[in-house]
Coordinates of C-alpha atoms and ligand atoms in Angstrom, one line a residue:
Chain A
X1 CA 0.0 0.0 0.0
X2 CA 1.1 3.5 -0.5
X3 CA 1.7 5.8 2.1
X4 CA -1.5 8.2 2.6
X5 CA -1.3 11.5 3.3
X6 CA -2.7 12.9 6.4
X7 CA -4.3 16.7 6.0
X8 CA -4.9 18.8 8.5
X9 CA -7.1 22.0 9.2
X10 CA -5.4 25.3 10.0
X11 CA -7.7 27.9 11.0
X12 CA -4.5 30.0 13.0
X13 CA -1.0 29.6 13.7
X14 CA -1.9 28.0 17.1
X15 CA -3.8 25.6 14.9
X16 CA -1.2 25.4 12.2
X17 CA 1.5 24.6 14.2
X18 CA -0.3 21.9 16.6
X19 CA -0.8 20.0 13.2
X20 CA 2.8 20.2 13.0
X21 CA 3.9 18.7 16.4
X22 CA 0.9 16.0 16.2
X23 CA 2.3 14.3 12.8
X24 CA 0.2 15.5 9.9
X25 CA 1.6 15.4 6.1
X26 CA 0.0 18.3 5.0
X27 CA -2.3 21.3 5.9
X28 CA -4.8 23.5 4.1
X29 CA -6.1 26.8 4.9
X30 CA -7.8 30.1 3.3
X31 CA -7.4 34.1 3.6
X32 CA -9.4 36.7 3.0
X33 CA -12.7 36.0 2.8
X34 CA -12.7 33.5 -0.2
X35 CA -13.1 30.8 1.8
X36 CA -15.9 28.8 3.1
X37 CA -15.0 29.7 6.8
X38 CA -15.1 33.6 6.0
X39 CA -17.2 34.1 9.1
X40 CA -14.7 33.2 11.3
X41 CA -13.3 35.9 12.8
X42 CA -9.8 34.9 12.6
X43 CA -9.1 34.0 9.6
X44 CA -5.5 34.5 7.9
X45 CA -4.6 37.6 5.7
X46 CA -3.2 37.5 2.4
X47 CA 0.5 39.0 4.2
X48 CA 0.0 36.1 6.1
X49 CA 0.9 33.6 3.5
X50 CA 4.7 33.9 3.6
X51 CA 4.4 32.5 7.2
X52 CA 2.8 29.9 6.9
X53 CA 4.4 28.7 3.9
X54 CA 8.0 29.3 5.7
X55 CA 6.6 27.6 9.0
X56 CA 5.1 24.7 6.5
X57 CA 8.6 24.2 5.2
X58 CA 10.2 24.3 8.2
X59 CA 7.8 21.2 9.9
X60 CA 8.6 19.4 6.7
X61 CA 4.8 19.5 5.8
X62 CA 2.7 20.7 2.8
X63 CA 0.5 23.5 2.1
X64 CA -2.8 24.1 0.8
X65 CA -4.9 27.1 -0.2
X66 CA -8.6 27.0 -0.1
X67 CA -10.3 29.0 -2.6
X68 CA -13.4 27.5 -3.1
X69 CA -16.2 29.7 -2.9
X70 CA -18.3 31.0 -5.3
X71 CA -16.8 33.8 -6.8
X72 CA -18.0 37.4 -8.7
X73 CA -16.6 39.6 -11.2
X74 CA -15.7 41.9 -8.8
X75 CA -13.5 39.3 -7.0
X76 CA -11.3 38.5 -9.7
X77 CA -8.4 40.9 -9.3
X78 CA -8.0 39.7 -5.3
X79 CA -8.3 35.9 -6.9
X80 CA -5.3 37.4 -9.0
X81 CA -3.3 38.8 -5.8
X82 CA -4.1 35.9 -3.5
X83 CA -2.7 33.4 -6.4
X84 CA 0.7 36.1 -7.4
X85 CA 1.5 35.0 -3.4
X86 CA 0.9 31.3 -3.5
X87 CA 2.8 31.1 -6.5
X88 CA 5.9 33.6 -4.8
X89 CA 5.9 31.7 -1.2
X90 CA 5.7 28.0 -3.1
X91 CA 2.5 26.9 -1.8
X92 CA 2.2 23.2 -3.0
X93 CA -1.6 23.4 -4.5
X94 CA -5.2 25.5 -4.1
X95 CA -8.2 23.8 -3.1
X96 CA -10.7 24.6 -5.5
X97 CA -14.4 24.5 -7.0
X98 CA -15.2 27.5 -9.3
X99 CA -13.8 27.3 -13.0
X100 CA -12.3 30.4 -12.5
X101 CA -9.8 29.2 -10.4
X102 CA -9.1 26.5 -11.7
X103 CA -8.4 27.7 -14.6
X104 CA -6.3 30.5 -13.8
X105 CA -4.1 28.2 -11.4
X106 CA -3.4 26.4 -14.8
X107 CA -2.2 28.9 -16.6
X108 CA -0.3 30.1 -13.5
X109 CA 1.0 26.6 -13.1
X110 CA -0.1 26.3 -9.2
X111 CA -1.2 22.9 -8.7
X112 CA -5.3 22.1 -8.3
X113 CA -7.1 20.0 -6.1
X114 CA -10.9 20.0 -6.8
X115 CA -13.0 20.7 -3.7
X116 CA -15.5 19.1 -2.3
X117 CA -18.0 21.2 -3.0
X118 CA -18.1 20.4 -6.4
X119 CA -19.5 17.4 -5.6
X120 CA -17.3 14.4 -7.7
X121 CA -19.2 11.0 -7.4
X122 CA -18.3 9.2 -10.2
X123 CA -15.6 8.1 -12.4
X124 CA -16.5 10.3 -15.7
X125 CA -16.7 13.6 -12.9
X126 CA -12.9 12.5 -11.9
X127 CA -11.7 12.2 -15.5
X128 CA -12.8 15.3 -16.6
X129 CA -11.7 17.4 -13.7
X130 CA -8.3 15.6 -14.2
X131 CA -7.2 17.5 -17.5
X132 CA -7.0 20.5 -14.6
X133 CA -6.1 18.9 -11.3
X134 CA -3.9 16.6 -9.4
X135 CA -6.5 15.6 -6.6
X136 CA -9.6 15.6 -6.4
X137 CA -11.9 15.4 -3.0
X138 CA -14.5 13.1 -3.4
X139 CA -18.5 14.1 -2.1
X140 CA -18.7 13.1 1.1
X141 CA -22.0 11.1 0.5
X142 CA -20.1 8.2 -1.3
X143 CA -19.8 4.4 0.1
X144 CA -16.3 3.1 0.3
X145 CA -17.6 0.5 -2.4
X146 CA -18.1 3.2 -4.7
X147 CA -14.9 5.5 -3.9
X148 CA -13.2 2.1 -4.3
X149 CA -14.2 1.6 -8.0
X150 CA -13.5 5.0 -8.7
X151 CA -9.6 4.7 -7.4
X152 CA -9.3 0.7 -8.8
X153 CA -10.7 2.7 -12.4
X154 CA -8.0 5.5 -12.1
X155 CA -5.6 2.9 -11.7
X156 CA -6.7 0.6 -14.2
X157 CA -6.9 3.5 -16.9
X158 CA -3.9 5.7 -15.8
X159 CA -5.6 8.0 -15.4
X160 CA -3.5 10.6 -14.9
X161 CA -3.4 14.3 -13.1
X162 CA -2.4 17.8 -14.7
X163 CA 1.1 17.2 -13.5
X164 CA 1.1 14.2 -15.4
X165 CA 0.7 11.5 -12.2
X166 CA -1.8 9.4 -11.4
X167 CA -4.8 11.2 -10.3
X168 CA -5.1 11.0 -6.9
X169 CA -8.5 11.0 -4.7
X170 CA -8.9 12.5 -1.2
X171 CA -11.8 11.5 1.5
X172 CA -13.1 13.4 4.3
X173 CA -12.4 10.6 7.6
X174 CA -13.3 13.2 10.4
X175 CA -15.5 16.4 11.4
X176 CA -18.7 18.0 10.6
X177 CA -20.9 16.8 8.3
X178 CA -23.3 19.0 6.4
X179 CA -27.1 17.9 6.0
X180 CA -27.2 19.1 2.1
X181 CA -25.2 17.3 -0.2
X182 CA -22.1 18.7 -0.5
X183 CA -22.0 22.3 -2.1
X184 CA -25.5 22.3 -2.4
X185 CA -27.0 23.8 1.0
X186 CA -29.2 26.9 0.6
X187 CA -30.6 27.0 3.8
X188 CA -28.8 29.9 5.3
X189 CA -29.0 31.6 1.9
X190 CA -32.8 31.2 2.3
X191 CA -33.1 31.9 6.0
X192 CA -31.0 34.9 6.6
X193 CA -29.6 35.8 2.9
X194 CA -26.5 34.6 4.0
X195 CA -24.6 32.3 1.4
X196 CA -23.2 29.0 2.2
X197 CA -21.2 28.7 -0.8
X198 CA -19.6 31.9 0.0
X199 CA -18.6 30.8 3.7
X200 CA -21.8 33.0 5.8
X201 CA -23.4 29.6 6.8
X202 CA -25.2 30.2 9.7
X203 CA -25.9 26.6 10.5
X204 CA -29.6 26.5 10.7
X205 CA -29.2 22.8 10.8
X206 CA -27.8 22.8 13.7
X207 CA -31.1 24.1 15.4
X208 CA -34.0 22.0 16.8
X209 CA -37.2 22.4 15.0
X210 CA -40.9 20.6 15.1
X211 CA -43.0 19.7 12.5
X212 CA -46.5 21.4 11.8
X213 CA -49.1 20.2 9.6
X214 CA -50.5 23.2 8.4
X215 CA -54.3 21.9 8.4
X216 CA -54.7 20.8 11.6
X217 CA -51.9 22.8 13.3
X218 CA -50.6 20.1 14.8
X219 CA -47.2 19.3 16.0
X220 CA -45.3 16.5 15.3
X221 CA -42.4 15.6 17.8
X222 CA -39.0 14.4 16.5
X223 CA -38.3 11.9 19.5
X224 CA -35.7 14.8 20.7
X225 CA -33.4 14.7 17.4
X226 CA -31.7 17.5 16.0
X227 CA -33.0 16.1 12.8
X228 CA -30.8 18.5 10.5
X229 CA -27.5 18.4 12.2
X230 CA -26.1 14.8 11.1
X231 CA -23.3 13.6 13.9
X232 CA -19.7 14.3 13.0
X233 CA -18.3 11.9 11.0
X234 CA -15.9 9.4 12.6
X235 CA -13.5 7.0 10.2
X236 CA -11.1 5.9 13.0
X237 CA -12.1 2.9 14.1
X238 CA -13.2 2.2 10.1
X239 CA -10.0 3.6 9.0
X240 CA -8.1 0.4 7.7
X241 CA -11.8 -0.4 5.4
X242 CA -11.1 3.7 4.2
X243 CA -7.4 2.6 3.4
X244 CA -8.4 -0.3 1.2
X245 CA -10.7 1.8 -0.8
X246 CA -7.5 3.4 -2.0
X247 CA -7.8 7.2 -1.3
X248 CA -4.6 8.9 -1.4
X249 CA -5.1 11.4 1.1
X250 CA -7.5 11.8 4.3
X251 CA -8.7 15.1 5.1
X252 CA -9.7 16.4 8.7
X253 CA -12.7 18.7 8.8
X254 CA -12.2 21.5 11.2
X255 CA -11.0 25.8 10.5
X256 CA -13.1 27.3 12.6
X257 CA -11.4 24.8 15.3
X258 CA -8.7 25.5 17.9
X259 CA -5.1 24.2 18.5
X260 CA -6.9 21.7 20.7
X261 CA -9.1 19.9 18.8
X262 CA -6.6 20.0 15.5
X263 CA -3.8 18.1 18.0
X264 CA -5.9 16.0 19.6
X265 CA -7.6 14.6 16.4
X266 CA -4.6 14.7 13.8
X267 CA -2.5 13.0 16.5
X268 CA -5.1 10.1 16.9
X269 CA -5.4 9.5 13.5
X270 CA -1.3 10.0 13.1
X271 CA -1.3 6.7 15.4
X272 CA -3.7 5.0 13.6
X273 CA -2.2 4.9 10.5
X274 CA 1.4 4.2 11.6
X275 CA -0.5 1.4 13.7
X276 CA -2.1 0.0 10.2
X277 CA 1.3 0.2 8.6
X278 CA 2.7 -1.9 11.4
X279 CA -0.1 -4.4 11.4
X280 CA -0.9 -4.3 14.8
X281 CA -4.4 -2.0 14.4
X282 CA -6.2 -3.5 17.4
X283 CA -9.9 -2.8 19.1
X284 CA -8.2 -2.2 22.1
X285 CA -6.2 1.1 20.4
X286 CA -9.2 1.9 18.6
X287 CA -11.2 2.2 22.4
X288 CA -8.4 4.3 23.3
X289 CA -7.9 6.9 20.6
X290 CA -12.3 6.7 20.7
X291 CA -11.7 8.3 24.3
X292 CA -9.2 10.3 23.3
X293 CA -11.4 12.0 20.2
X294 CA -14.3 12.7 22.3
X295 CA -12.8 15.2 24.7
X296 CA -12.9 17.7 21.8
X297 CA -15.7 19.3 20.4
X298 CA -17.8 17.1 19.0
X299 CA -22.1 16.3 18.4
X300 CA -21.4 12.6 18.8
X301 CA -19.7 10.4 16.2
X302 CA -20.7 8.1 13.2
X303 CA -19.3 6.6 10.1
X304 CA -21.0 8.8 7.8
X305 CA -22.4 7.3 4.8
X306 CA -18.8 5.1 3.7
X307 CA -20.8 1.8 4.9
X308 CA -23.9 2.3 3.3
X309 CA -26.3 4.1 5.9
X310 CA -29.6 4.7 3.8
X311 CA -30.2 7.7 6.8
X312 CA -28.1 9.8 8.0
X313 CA -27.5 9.9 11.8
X314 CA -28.8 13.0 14.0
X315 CA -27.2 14.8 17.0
X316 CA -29.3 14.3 20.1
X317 CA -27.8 17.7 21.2
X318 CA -27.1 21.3 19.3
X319 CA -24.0 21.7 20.8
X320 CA -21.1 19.6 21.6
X321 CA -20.6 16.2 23.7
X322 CA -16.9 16.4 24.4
X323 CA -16.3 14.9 27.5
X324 CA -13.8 17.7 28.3
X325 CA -13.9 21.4 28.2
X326 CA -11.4 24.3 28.4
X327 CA -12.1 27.0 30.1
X328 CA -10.4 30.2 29.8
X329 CA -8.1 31.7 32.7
X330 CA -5.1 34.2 31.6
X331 CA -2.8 34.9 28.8
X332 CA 1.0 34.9 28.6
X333 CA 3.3 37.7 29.7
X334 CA 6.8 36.6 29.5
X335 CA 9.0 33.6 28.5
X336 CA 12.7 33.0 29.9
X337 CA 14.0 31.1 27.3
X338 CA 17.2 29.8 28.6
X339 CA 15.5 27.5 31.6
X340 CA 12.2 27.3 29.1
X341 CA 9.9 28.7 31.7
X342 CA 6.5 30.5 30.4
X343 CA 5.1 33.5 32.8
X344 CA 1.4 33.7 32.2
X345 CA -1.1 36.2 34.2
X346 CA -4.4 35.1 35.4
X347 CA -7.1 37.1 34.3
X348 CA -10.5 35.1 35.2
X349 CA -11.1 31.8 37.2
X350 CA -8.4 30.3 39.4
X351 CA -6.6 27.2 39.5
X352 CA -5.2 25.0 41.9
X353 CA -2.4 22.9 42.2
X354 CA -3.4 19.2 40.5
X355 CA -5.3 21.1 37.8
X356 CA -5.1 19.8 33.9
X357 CA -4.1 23.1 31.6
X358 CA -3.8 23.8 28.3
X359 CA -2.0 26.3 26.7
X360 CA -2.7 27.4 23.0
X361 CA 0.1 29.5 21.2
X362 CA 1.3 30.3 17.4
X363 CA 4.9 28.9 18.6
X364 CA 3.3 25.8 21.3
X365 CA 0.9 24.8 18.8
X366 CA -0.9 23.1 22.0
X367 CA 0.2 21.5 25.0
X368 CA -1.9 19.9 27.9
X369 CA -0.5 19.0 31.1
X370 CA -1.6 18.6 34.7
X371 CA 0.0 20.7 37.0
X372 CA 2.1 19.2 39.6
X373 CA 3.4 22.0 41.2
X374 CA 1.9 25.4 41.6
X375 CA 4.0 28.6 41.2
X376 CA 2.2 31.7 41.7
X377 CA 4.4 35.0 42.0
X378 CA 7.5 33.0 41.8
X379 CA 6.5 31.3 45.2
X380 CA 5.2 27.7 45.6
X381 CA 1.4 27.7 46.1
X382 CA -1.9 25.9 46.5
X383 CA -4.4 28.6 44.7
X384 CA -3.9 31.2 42.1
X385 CA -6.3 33.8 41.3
X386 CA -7.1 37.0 39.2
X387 CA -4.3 39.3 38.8
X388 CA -1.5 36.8 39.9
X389 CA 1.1 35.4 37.7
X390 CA 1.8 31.9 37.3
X391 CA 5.0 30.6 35.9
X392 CA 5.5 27.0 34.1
X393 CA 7.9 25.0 31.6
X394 CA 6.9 25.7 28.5
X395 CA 8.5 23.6 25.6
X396 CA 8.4 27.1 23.0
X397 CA 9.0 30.4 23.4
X398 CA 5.2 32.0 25.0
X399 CA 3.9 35.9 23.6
X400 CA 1.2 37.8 24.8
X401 CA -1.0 36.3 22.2
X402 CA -0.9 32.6 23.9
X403 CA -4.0 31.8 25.8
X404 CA -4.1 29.1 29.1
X405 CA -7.1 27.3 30.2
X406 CA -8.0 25.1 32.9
X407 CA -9.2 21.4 31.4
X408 CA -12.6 20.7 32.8
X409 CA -14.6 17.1 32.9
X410 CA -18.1 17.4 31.9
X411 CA -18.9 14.4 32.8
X412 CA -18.3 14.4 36.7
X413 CA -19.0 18.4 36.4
Chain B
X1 CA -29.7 62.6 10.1
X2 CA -28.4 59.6 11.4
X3 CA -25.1 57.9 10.0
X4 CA -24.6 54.2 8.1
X5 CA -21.5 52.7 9.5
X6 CA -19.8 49.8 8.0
X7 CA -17.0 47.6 9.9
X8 CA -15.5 47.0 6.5
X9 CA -12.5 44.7 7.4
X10 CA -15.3 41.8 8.3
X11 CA -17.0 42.0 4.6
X12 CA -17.0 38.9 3.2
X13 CA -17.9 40.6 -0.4
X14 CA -21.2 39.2 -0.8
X15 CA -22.2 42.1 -3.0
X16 CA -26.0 42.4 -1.4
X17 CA -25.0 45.9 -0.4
X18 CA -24.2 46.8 -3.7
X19 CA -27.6 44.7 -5.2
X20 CA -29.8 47.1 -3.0
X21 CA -28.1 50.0 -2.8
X22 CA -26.3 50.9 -6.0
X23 CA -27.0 54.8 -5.2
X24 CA -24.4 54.3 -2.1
X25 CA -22.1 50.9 -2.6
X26 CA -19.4 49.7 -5.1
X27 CA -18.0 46.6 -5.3
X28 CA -14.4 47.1 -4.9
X29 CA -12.3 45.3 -8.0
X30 CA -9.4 45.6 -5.3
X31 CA -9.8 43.8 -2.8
X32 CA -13.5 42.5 -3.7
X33 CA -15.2 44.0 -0.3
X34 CA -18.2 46.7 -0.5
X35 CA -16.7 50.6 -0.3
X36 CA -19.7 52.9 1.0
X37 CA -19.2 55.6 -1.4
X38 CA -18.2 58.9 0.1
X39 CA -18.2 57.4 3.5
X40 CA -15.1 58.9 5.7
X41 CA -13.0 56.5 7.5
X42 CA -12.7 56.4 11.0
X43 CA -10.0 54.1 12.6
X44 CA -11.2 50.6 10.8
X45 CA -15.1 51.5 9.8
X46 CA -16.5 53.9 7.7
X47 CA -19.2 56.4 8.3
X48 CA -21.3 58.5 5.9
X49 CA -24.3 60.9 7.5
X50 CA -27.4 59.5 5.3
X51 CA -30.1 62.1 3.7
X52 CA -34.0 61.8 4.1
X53 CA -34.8 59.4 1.6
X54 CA -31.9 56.9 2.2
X55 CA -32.6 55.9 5.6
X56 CA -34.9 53.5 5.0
X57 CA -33.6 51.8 2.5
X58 CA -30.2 52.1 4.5
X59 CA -31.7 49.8 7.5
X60 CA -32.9 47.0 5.0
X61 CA -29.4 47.0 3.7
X62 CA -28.1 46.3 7.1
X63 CA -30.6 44.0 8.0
X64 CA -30.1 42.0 4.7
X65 CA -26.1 41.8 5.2
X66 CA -25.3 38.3 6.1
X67 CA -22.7 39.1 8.6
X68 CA -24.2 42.2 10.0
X69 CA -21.5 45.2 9.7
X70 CA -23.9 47.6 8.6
X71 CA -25.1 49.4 11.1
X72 CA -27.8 52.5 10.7
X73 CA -27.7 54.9 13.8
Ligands
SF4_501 S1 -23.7 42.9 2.3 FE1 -22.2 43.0 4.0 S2 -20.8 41.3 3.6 FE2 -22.0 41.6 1.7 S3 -20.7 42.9 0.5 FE3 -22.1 44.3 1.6 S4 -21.1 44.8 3.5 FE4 -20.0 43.1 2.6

């Protein structure tokens, strides 16, 4: 089998760089706001490019634009200025869906991956998108039956990419699921004139609603579901049945998601795969990483529709169901980076000694630990509060933009 | 008369704006986000004191923005 590549979401540094440390092979992101995650309030800058791509190149991973929203005339010339930068700082490909990318990424020779928003679910849809790409990311509605003939076809033909290599095919394994088909939801465009396809979803389907028959007013109850907001989908403990399909690359949902989540989640699947290379992919390791995904966000797990579900799955909840949550308590203030110590100040909450925290940095990427040992003003202590400063080894050098937390149960809470 | 203020840096260059309003939005080719013509800038949002008649059409501009940086006030 060939090695797979492992893809990673990067909605920050913080994010980017946690994607790093936990073992991923590449990592997409966007800029501006022609992305599908242009509501999120972070989201990268076009000057931010040459950082990534130098802090990319430095953790030995690849990089990858996202560019695929729908696009208008009037977007053309910033399409022209975000793609003059990819090609300067050597970004390895651009994610993308609208022709007009596409087709000036091949006359710009930047690599192109087609996005999953336009929707490829059969062979003939892979072909043709081949004369302009090197990957392509499947729908995510397919069976792993059906992704499988489309890679043993590829194969079969040759049928190659734009660069001239076999085309490849990438599959979403974990993260949110949309209701619609992929690419095709309206519902926020409908309910508050805010486009999907351009990255305002509001997530309507992630609301509870009832039923009413219109005659006799009546209302029907939807034993409790959240009958619009599908669980997330959940490949890992499916993950050596995705491999044997033949997809090329595995993609992790998750922009709008912190340093957190994008460790904890690229690190478990890191360990899977090296644990299917080695043979030795057990139950027992499944159970374990299973634990180890649901202390980040998440609406409950599934297997999406790779086996053949005729329904989709619902969340019994709007929210999340980690089993852990973080809760905000300071920021950091100073790093001594010869003894590797990070100062942070305590601006709401307290913490005791024996508490799990979690520190979430550009440099750190992210980094849990419990706390042993308590040092609050540079003295030894039980209880820190506001306005004190705590001081801890810290791994990478700590600025004033890395946040701490406190690691909560919500299970026992 | 009260003023339309628009946090420009969040525009996500929908074009709506523009759609409803022609009388007070471009499309910028630039950058691709919504300029409120004649509107002066003030640290990172712009502000432009509306006349009579384009108040009301002003506020269902705002209200039809899909991430809400148009504010009438
Ligand atoms: S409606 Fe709002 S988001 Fe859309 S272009 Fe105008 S200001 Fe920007």
């Amino acid at each position: 089998m060939e090695k797979v590549e492992l893809l990673a979401p990067a909605g920050s540094f913080d994010a980017l760089t946690a994607a790093i440390n936990a073992g991923a092979d590449a990592v997409y992101f966007g800029v501006e706001q022609l992305n599908m995650r242009a509501r999120s309030v972070n989201s990268f800058l076009l000057s931010d490019i040459k950082e990534i791509a130098s802090r990319c190149r430095k953790g030995k991973i690849k990089a990858y634009l996202t560019l695929n929203t729908i696009l208008y005339d009037h977007d053309m010339q910033l399409l022209r200025g975000i793609l003059k930068e990819v090609k300067k700082h050597k970004i390895d490909a651009v994610i993308a869906s609208d022709i007009a990318v596409i087709e000036m990424c091949n006359q710009m020779n930047i690599a192109v991956h087609i996005s999953t928003q336009s929707n490829v679910s059969n062979i003939e849809a892979a072909r043709f998108y081949a004369r302009f790409a090197d990957v392509v990311v499947l729908a995510r509605e397919l069976t792993l039956k059906q992704i499988e003939a489309i890679t043993k076809e590829i194969k079969k033909k040759k049928i190659k990419g734009y660069s001239g290599e076999l085309l490849k095919i990438e599959a979403f394994v974990h993260g949110a699921l949309c209701m619609a088909i992929s690419g095709k939801c309206y519902l926020s465009l409908h309910s508050q004139n805010a486009s999907a396809n351009r990255g305002a979803c509001v997530q309507n389907c992630r609301h509870s609603y009832t039923v009413t028959d219109t005659e006799t007013k009546e209302e029907l109850l939807i034993d409790h579901e959240y009958i619009m907001s599908p669980k997330d989908l959940c490949t890992l403990p499916i993950l050596d049945q995705v491999l044997a399909s033949g997809v090329n690359v595995l993609k992790i949902e998750g922009r709008t998601k912190g340093a957190d989540y994008v460790y904890t989640v690229t690190r478990c699947y890191r360990e899977a795969l090296d644990s299917i290379a080695k043979k030795n992919f057990s139950q027992e390791k499944i159970d374990g990483w299973m634990k180890e995904l649901s202390t980040v966000y998440n609406r409950g797990f599934w297997e999406g529709y790779y086996l053949g579900q005729k329904l989709g799955q619902w969340s019994p909840v709007s929210g999340s169901v980690a089993t852990e949550k973080k809760v905000y308590i300071g920021k950091g203030t100073k790093y001594f980076s010869k003894i590797k110590i990070g100062e942070f100040l305590i601006e709401a909450g307290s913490i005791k000694a024996g508490d799990t925290l979690m520190i979430s940095g550009a440099n750190i990427g992210m980094a849990k630990e419990k706390l042993e040992t308590l040092v609050v003003n540079g003295e030894k202590s039980e209880q820190a509060v506001k306005g004190d400063k705590i001081t801890l080894p810290v791994s990478a050098k700590v600025t004033s933009r890395d946040k701490i937390y406190k690691v909560v149960s919500t299970i026992d809470a | 008369m009260p003023n339309i203020i628009h946090y420009r840096n969040r525009c996500i260059g929908c074009g709506i704006c523009y759609e409803l309003q022609p009388e007070l939005w471009r499309m910028s080719k630039k950058d691709g986000k919504a300029t409120l013509l004649r509107a002066v800038k003030k640290k990172d949002v712009y502000v432009l004191e509306l006349t009579r008649h384009h108040v009301q059409k002003s506020k269902e501009t705002a209200e039809a923005c899909p991430v809400r940086i148009i504010k009438v006030n």
